[in-house]
Amino acid sequence: MSPLFLLLLACSTDFEHPERAFAEAPASDAPLHPVTIHAPPTLGAVDAVGTDIHGTPLAVSCDTCHGGSDPLAAANANPEEMHGDLVLNHGPISCESCHSKDRLGLHLADGTELEFGDAMQLCGQCHGPQKRDYDKGSHGGMTGYWDLRQGPRERNHCLDCHGAHAPQIKPVKPAAPPIDRGRVQGEEH
Ligand code: HEC
Ligand code: HEC
Ligand code: HEC
Ligand code: HEC
């Protein structure tokens, strides 16, 4: 029998395991599932030590000391003690490039006020190419479905991967290859 004939014969039969056959494609006008952006749990609050009984990381809100009717709260706290260990290593920009005067939120270059929750808009203002790549899905990763007709998708927040104050990704150290214990010493592959 010719090999071509065998191939045609093989193609004409059904799946050997029908349960592994592809699912039916959803209708092209099926409703789309949502795309959500994961928000870091202590976004816009000072990280504290430990977690609450639900396992949520503890954090202190900025208005504990800033912007309240009692300016003494801030005056009494020692700034060195409060934010002294914060390392800013983010190009030649200052706290005021991002934080609003009352410290309760962020602002764009034109003065537009932003909530901490909208921090990605702030990043996008100065990092247009990365924000564009992110919007197209080639920066920042995702989990869930490519085809939103089949299920929802979750995107990472810029701040899931980059610290706001020292955003550099550390170089990855190359690791030694795993030891293959099954391989005989000196054996050729
Ligand atoms: C326990 C009190 C406390 C909390 C909570 C706190 N701060 Fe502060 N912060 C201070 C004090 C005190 C200063 C120094 C005096 C000032 O500038 O008002 C300061 C200064 C700052 C400055 C200016 C630093 C500089 O070098 O000019 C920024 C920006 C700032 N805080 C942001 C924040 C943000 C954002 C939060 C919340 C995520 C926050 N702070 C929470 C006490 C606090
Ligand atoms: C590039 C913009 C940018 C600059 C510059 C910047 N911040 Fe922030 N900062 C942010 C964003 C965005 C957040 C929210 C991220 C978070 O809560 O993890 C934040 C969070 C904070 C917090 C609360 C979270 C934490 O890490 O404790 C404090 C306090 C703070 N900033 C103070 C400062 C101070 C003081 C300076 C200057 C020395 C400064 N920031 C400079 C953008 C900036
Ligand atoms: C006001 C402008 C401004 C804002 C807002 C801003 N950045 Fe930057 N960012 C800079 C500058 C300037 C540099 C330094 C570029 C350089 O050194 O080549 C930089 C560098 C970086 C780098 C690259 C560091 C490296 O060399 O690998 C990352 C990552 C980054 N920023 C992420 C962020 C994120 C995330 C946010 C939002 C929280 C943000 N930036 C907000 C101006 C900004
Ligand atoms: C899943 C993690 C992740 C998320 C989310 C993410 N980044 Fe990055 N980003 C990286 C990594 C990893 C690099 C380093 C790439 C390299 O060295 O080639 C990087 C590099 C960068 C750089 C440095 C320039 C460059 O291309 O090397 C900038 C600026 C940047 N990201 C901005 C952003 C902004 C703005 C967002 C949100 C819109 C964001 N990133 C979201 C992981 C992430």
Tab-separated table of C-alpha atoms and ligand atoms in Angstrom:
chain	number	residue	atom	x	y	z
A	1	MET	CA	0.000	0.000	0.000
A	2	SER	CA	1.353	3.420	-0.810
A	3	PRO	CA	2.240	5.673	2.179
A	4	LEU	CA	0.002	8.404	0.774
A	5	PHE	CA	-2.978	6.104	0.813
A	6	LEU	CA	-2.230	5.122	4.444
A	7	LEU	CA	-2.074	8.800	5.375
A	8	LEU	CA	-5.438	9.490	3.749
A	9	LEU	CA	-6.899	6.505	5.549
A	10	ALA	CA	-5.577	7.762	8.913
A	11	CYS	CA	-6.992	11.232	8.317
A	12	SER	CA	-10.424	9.957	7.451
A	13	THR	CA	-10.991	8.212	10.807
A	14	ASP	CA	-12.438	9.999	13.861
A	15	PHE	CA	-10.441	10.971	16.947
A	16	GLU	CA	-9.207	7.935	18.828
A	17	HIS	CA	-10.096	9.779	22.075
A	18	PRO	CA	-13.192	11.841	21.234
A	19	GLU	CA	-13.030	13.625	24.628
A	20	ARG	CA	-9.782	15.230	23.444
A	21	ALA	CA	-11.309	16.601	20.282
A	22	PHE	CA	-11.483	20.376	20.054
A	23	ALA	CA	-14.505	21.989	21.643
A	24	GLU	CA	-16.981	23.605	19.332
A	25	ALA	CA	-15.997	27.188	18.527
A	26	PRO	CA	-18.293	29.736	20.187
A	27	ALA	CA	-20.469	31.791	17.864
A	28	SER	CA	-18.624	34.787	16.429
A	29	ASP	CA	-21.184	37.106	18.048
A	30	ALA	CA	-20.941	35.400	21.472
A	31	PRO	CA	-20.715	37.917	24.362
A	32	LEU	CA	-17.144	38.786	25.423
A	33	HIS	CA	-15.897	38.036	28.926
A	34	PRO	CA	-14.241	40.936	30.788
A	35	VAL	CA	-10.526	41.821	31.008
A	36	THR	CA	-9.611	42.843	34.554
A	37	ILE	CA	-6.365	44.347	35.806
A	38	HIS	CA	-5.090	42.858	39.029
A	39	ALA	CA	-4.500	45.542	41.695
A	40	PRO	CA	-1.676	45.081	44.199
A	41	PRO	CA	-3.399	44.724	47.640
A	42	THR	CA	-1.559	47.583	49.421
A	43	LEU	CA	-1.604	50.029	46.492
A	44	GLY	CA	-1.340	53.592	47.790
A	45	ALA	CA	-0.776	52.719	51.444
A	46	VAL	CA	2.410	52.353	53.437
A	47	ASP	CA	3.299	48.690	53.659
A	48	ALA	CA	3.348	47.457	57.249
A	49	VAL	CA	4.577	44.217	58.758
A	50	GLY	CA	2.275	41.172	58.852
A	51	THR	CA	-1.217	40.278	57.611
A	52	ASP	CA	-4.748	40.584	59.040
A	53	ILE	CA	-6.928	37.560	59.874
A	54	HIS	CA	-8.013	37.312	56.211
A	55	GLY	CA	-4.383	37.096	55.096
A	56	THR	CA	-4.472	40.593	53.512
A	57	PRO	CA	-1.149	42.423	53.980
A	58	LEU	CA	-1.433	45.208	56.579
A	59	ALA	CA	-0.911	48.784	55.451
A	60	VAL	CA	-1.227	52.324	56.861
A	61	SER	CA	-3.298	54.807	54.866
A	62	CYS	CA	-1.592	58.106	53.867
A	63	ASP	CA	-4.318	60.228	55.455
A	64	THR	CA	-3.328	58.902	58.863
A	65	CYS	CA	-0.705	61.674	58.731
A	66	HIS	CA	-1.255	63.713	55.528
A	67	GLY	CA	-3.984	66.043	54.356
A	68	GLY	CA	-6.194	65.680	57.427
A	69	SER	CA	-7.659	68.517	59.448
A	70	ASP	CA	-5.018	67.833	62.081
A	71	PRO	CA	-1.649	68.710	60.525
A	72	LEU	CA	-0.037	67.804	63.842
A	73	ALA	CA	-0.298	64.145	62.912
A	74	ALA	CA	2.315	64.746	60.201
A	75	ALA	CA	4.258	67.316	62.195
A	76	ASN	CA	4.666	64.947	65.111
A	77	ALA	CA	5.902	62.065	63.024
A	78	ASN	CA	9.572	62.153	62.117
A	79	PRO	CA	9.886	62.152	58.274
A	80	GLU	CA	13.216	60.366	58.465
A	81	GLU	CA	11.637	57.647	60.550
A	82	MET	CA	8.542	57.517	58.389
A	83	HIS	CA	9.887	57.439	54.813
A	84	GLY	CA	13.610	57.413	55.575
A	85	ASP	CA	14.189	53.902	54.233
A	86	LEU	CA	12.446	54.673	50.941
A	87	VAL	CA	14.987	54.507	48.116
A	88	LEU	CA	14.129	56.584	45.045
A	89	ASN	CA	16.068	55.310	42.046
A	90	HIS	CA	13.876	56.247	39.116
A	91	GLY	CA	15.701	58.551	36.722
A	92	PRO	CA	16.080	62.237	37.548
A	93	ILE	CA	12.575	62.701	39.006
A	94	SER	CA	11.423	63.779	42.469
A	95	CYS	CA	8.583	62.794	44.809
A	96	GLU	CA	6.582	65.737	43.427
A	97	SER	CA	6.787	64.420	39.828
A	98	CYS	CA	4.235	61.800	40.864
A	99	HIS	CA	2.732	62.557	44.303
A	100	SER	CA	0.206	65.336	44.775
A	101	LYS	CA	0.945	68.183	47.188
A	102	ASP	CA	-1.391	66.840	49.899
A	103	ARG	CA	0.233	63.357	49.459
A	104	LEU	CA	-3.191	61.719	49.207
A	105	GLY	CA	-2.920	60.854	45.542
A	106	LEU	CA	-0.911	61.192	42.351
A	107	HIS	CA	-0.919	63.718	39.506
A	108	LEU	CA	-0.069	63.864	35.819
A	109	ALA	CA	2.340	66.443	34.385
A	110	ASP	CA	-0.547	68.808	33.550
A	111	GLY	CA	-1.738	68.707	37.169
A	112	THR	CA	-4.644	66.281	36.627
A	113	GLU	CA	-5.240	64.496	39.947
A	114	LEU	CA	-5.170	60.680	39.937
A	115	GLU	CA	-6.218	58.150	42.552
A	116	PHE	CA	-3.518	55.631	43.491
A	117	GLY	CA	-5.716	53.058	41.775
A	118	ASP	CA	-5.090	54.835	38.433
A	119	ALA	CA	-1.292	54.681	38.808
A	120	MET	CA	-0.930	52.952	35.419
A	121	GLN	CA	-2.019	56.148	33.702
A	122	LEU	CA	0.883	57.875	35.452
A	123	CYS	CA	3.378	55.246	34.273
A	124	GLY	CA	1.977	55.451	30.747
A	125	GLN	CA	2.525	59.215	30.628
A	126	CYS	CA	6.320	58.822	30.684
A	127	HIS	CA	6.619	55.280	29.292
A	128	GLY	CA	4.466	55.478	26.181
A	129	PRO	CA	6.150	52.660	24.217
A	130	GLN	CA	5.807	50.183	27.125
A	131	LYS	CA	2.219	51.253	27.784
A	132	ARG	CA	1.439	50.777	24.089
A	133	ASP	CA	3.050	47.327	24.170
A	134	TYR	CA	1.102	46.548	27.342
A	135	ASP	CA	-2.193	47.575	25.755
A	136	LYS	CA	-1.438	45.274	22.825
A	137	GLY	CA	-0.511	42.419	25.174
A	138	SER	CA	3.216	42.152	24.383
A	139	HIS	CA	4.411	43.577	27.740
A	140	GLY	CA	3.190	42.639	31.205
A	141	GLY	CA	1.787	39.168	30.701
A	142	MET	CA	-1.719	37.847	31.273
A	143	THR	CA	-3.607	34.809	32.478
A	144	GLY	CA	-6.904	33.454	31.205
A	145	TYR	CA	-8.166	33.333	27.642
A	146	TRP	CA	-6.871	34.769	24.389
A	147	ASP	CA	-10.357	34.327	22.984
A	148	LEU	CA	-12.609	36.403	25.260
A	149	ARG	CA	-15.676	34.604	23.878
A	150	GLN	CA	-14.473	31.537	25.813
A	151	GLY	CA	-13.586	33.079	29.176
A	152	PRO	CA	-12.196	36.082	31.074
A	153	ARG	CA	-8.627	37.390	31.123
A	154	GLU	CA	-6.595	38.941	33.957
A	155	ARG	CA	-3.745	41.375	33.312
A	156	ASN	CA	-0.973	42.311	35.717
A	157	HIS	CA	-0.588	45.836	37.018
A	158	CYS	CA	2.688	47.678	36.184
A	159	LEU	CA	3.278	47.700	39.956
A	160	ASP	CA	2.968	43.910	40.223
A	161	CYS	CA	6.386	43.731	38.565
A	162	HIS	CA	7.984	47.184	38.936
A	163	GLY	CA	8.387	49.057	42.206
A	164	ALA	CA	7.205	52.656	41.808
A	165	HIS	CA	10.385	54.010	43.390
A	166	ALA	CA	13.056	51.648	42.041
A	167	PRO	CA	11.392	50.088	38.992
A	168	GLN	CA	14.437	48.395	37.460
A	169	ILE	CA	14.161	44.658	36.900
A	170	LYS	CA	17.296	43.101	38.347
A	171	PRO	CA	19.449	41.181	35.868
A	172	VAL	CA	18.756	37.464	36.020
A	173	LYS	CA	21.686	35.327	37.142
A	174	PRO	CA	22.271	32.407	34.810
A	175	ALA	CA	21.945	29.186	36.817
A	176	ALA	CA	23.971	26.004	36.319
A	177	PRO	CA	22.109	23.424	34.209
A	178	PRO	CA	20.272	20.703	36.159
A	179	ILE	CA	22.296	17.577	36.854
A	180	ASP	CA	21.002	14.671	34.792
A	181	ARG	CA	21.660	11.769	37.165
A	182	GLY	CA	20.470	9.228	34.622
A	183	ARG	CA	23.212	10.197	32.202
A	184	VAL	CA	26.390	8.109	32.225
A	185	GLN	CA	29.556	10.219	32.600
A	186	GLY	CA	31.226	10.913	29.271
A	187	GLU	CA	28.332	9.495	27.245
A	188	GLU	CA	27.716	11.220	23.885
A	189	HIS	CA	24.240	12.598	23.125
B	1	HEC	C1	2.872	57.968	60.148
B	1	HEC	C2	2.767	59.194	59.408
B	1	HEC	C3	2.861	59.137	57.885
B	1	HEC	C4	2.176	58.317	57.018
B	1	HEC	C5	1.202	57.183	57.338
B	1	HEC	C6	2.558	58.731	55.696
B	1	HEC	N1	3.446	59.770	55.767
B	1	HEC	FE1	4.316	60.761	54.189
B	1	HEC	N2	5.346	61.937	55.454
B	1	HEC	C7	5.216	61.950	56.828
B	1	HEC	C8	5.993	63.059	57.374
B	1	HEC	C9	6.090	63.425	58.851
B	1	HEC	C10	6.604	63.699	56.269
B	1	HEC	C11	7.501	64.930	56.276
B	1	HEC	C12	6.691	66.206	56.432
B	1	HEC	C13	5.880	66.520	55.209
B	1	HEC	O1	6.447	66.661	54.118
B	1	HEC	O2	4.655	66.675	55.347
B	1	HEC	C14	6.182	62.980	55.075
B	1	HEC	C15	6.573	63.318	53.804
B	1	HEC	C16	6.076	62.724	52.648
B	1	HEC	C17	6.468	63.062	51.303
B	1	HEC	C18	7.506	64.117	50.918
B	1	HEC	C19	8.896	63.617	51.140
B	1	HEC	C20	9.936	64.630	50.786
B	1	HEC	O3	11.116	64.275	50.911
B	1	HEC	O4	9.586	65.760	50.414
B	1	HEC	C21	5.754	62.275	50.447
B	1	HEC	C22	5.825	62.252	48.920
B	1	HEC	C23	4.913	61.431	51.267
B	1	HEC	N3	5.129	61.723	52.602
B	1	HEC	C24	4.018	60.531	50.774
B	1	HEC	C25	3.251	59.690	51.541
B	1	HEC	C26	2.314	58.746	50.990
B	1	HEC	C27	2.021	58.575	49.504
B	1	HEC	C28	1.755	58.073	52.042
B	1	HEC	C29	0.759	56.938	51.983
B	1	HEC	C30	1.014	55.909	51.035
B	1	HEC	C31	2.358	58.589	53.249
B	1	HEC	N4	3.246	59.571	52.911
B	1	HEC	C32	2.051	58.160	54.539
B	1	HEC	C33	4.476	61.069	57.574
B	1	HEC	C34	3.643	60.066	57.085
B	2	HEC	C1	7.403	57.627	39.462
B	2	HEC	C2	6.460	58.190	40.356
B	2	HEC	C3	6.808	58.276	41.838
B	2	HEC	C4	7.849	58.958	42.434
B	2	HEC	C5	8.938	59.763	41.775
B	2	HEC	C6	7.686	58.752	43.868
B	2	HEC	N1	6.599	57.956	44.108
B	2	HEC	FE1	5.955	57.308	45.909
B	2	HEC	N2	4.572	56.121	44.991
B	2	HEC	C7	4.274	56.150	43.654
B	2	HEC	C8	3.209	55.211	43.381
B	2	HEC	C9	2.599	54.914	42.017
B	2	HEC	C10	2.882	54.633	44.620
B	2	HEC	C11	1.833	53.562	44.890
B	2	HEC	C12	2.532	52.229	44.849
B	2	HEC	C13	2.367	51.406	46.053
B	2	HEC	O1	1.615	51.741	46.963
B	2	HEC	O2	3.037	50.358	46.088
B	2	HEC	C14	3.754	55.221	45.615
B	2	HEC	C15	3.744	54.911	46.954
B	2	HEC	C16	4.407	55.630	47.923
B	2	HEC	C17	4.321	55.368	49.335
B	2	HEC	C18	3.542	54.251	49.980
B	2	HEC	C19	4.096	52.895	49.636
B	2	HEC	C20	5.412	52.577	50.241
B	2	HEC	O3	6.295	52.158	49.468
B	2	HEC	O4	5.591	52.687	51.451
B	2	HEC	C21	5.103	56.286	49.962
B	2	HEC	C22	5.327	56.436	51.454
B	2	HEC	C23	5.693	57.122	48.944
B	2	HEC	N3	5.258	56.672	47.701
B	2	HEC	C24	6.526	58.177	49.165
B	2	HEC	C25	7.354	58.743	48.183
B	2	HEC	C26	8.437	59.676	48.461
B	2	HEC	C27	8.795	60.198	49.847
B	2	HEC	C28	9.014	59.983	47.254
B	2	HEC	C29	10.247	60.836	46.984
B	2	HEC	C30	11.436	60.464	47.721
B	2	HEC	C31	8.278	59.256	46.216
B	2	HEC	N4	7.282	58.511	46.832
B	2	HEC	C32	8.516	59.287	44.843
B	2	HEC	C33	4.893	56.909	42.695
B	2	HEC	C34	6.031	57.653	42.892
B	3	HEC	C1	7.572	61.797	35.289
B	3	HEC	C2	8.026	60.740	34.405
B	3	HEC	C3	7.966	59.292	34.884
B	3	HEC	C4	6.904	58.644	35.461
B	3	HEC	C5	5.549	59.195	35.853
B	3	HEC	C6	7.312	57.270	35.586
B	3	HEC	N1	8.573	57.095	35.112
B	3	HEC	FE1	9.623	55.345	34.989
B	3	HEC	N2	11.268	56.341	34.366
B	3	HEC	C7	11.338	57.695	34.147
B	3	HEC	C8	12.703	58.071	33.848
B	3	HEC	C9	13.207	59.478	33.541
B	3	HEC	C10	13.458	56.864	33.866
B	3	HEC	C11	14.936	56.679	33.655
B	3	HEC	C12	15.216	56.393	32.227
B	3	HEC	C13	16.657	56.094	32.018
B	3	HEC	O1	17.452	56.170	32.959
B	3	HEC	O2	16.977	55.750	30.884
B	3	HEC	C14	12.515	55.805	34.166
B	3	HEC	C15	12.840	54.459	34.227
B	3	HEC	C16	11.906	53.429	34.412
B	3	HEC	C17	12.151	52.019	34.230
B	3	HEC	C18	13.400	51.402	33.639
B	3	HEC	C19	14.494	51.207	34.559
B	3	HEC	C20	15.632	50.530	33.791
B	3	HEC	O3	16.582	51.241	33.458
B	3	HEC	O4	15.522	49.344	33.542
B	3	HEC	C21	11.020	51.345	34.531
B	3	HEC	C22	10.807	49.844	34.516
B	3	HEC	C23	10.037	52.336	34.903
B	3	HEC	N3	10.606	53.595	34.816
B	3	HEC	C24	8.742	52.032	35.280
B	3	HEC	C25	7.815	52.973	35.685
B	3	HEC	C26	6.537	52.664	36.276
B	3	HEC	C27	6.026	51.274	36.545
B	3	HEC	C28	5.898	53.854	36.518
B	3	HEC	C29	4.565	54.081	37.158
B	3	HEC	C30	4.497	53.797	38.599
B	3	HEC	C31	6.790	54.916	36.066
B	3	HEC	N4	7.941	54.338	35.590
B	3	HEC	C32	6.483	56.276	36.108
B	3	HEC	C33	10.284	58.587	34.183
B	3	HEC	C34	9.032	58.310	34.694
B	4	HEC	C1	4.681	40.715	34.311
B	4	HEC	C2	5.606	41.707	34.742
B	4	HEC	C3	5.608	43.080	34.112
B	4	HEC	C4	4.544	43.968	34.045
B	4	HEC	C5	3.099	43.766	34.496
B	4	HEC	C6	5.082	45.170	33.449
B	4	HEC	N1	6.416	45.004	33.169
B	4	HEC	FE1	7.695	46.431	32.435
B	4	HEC	N2	9.194	45.074	32.367
B	4	HEC	C7	9.130	43.774	32.837
B	4	HEC	C8	10.409	43.127	32.622
B	4	HEC	C9	10.746	41.695	33.010
B	4	HEC	C10	11.252	44.091	32.016
B	4	HEC	C11	12.698	43.929	31.628
B	4	HEC	C12	12.761	43.575	30.157
B	4	HEC	C13	14.156	43.474	29.686
B	4	HEC	O1	15.106	43.685	30.445
B	4	HEC	O2	14.288	43.206	28.486
B	4	HEC	C14	10.462	45.305	31.897
B	4	HEC	C15	10.944	46.494	31.360
B	4	HEC	C16	10.274	47.710	31.429
B	4	HEC	C17	10.850	49.009	31.132
B	4	HEC	C18	12.299	49.268	30.805
B	4	HEC	C19	12.538	49.462	29.351
B	4	HEC	C20	12.654	48.177	28.653
B	4	HEC	O3	11.874	47.954	27.718
B	4	HEC	O4	13.549	47.386	29.005
B	4	HEC	C21	9.869	49.943	31.292
B	4	HEC	C22	9.999	51.452	31.098
B	4	HEC	C23	8.674	49.220	31.707
B	4	HEC	N3	8.950	47.883	31.777
B	4	HEC	C24	7.465	49.832	31.988
B	4	HEC	C25	6.303	49.142	32.297
B	4	HEC	C26	4.980	49.777	32.411
B	4	HEC	C27	4.705	51.253	32.212
B	4	HEC	C28	4.102	48.772	32.740
B	4	HEC	C29	2.585	48.875	32.904
B	4	HEC	C30	1.851	49.443	31.771
B	4	HEC	C31	4.858	47.527	32.849
B	4	HEC	N4	6.175	47.803	32.559
B	4	HEC	C32	4.323	46.302	33.202
B	4	HEC	C33	8.037	43.190	33.436
B	4	HEC	C34	6.772	43.744	33.551
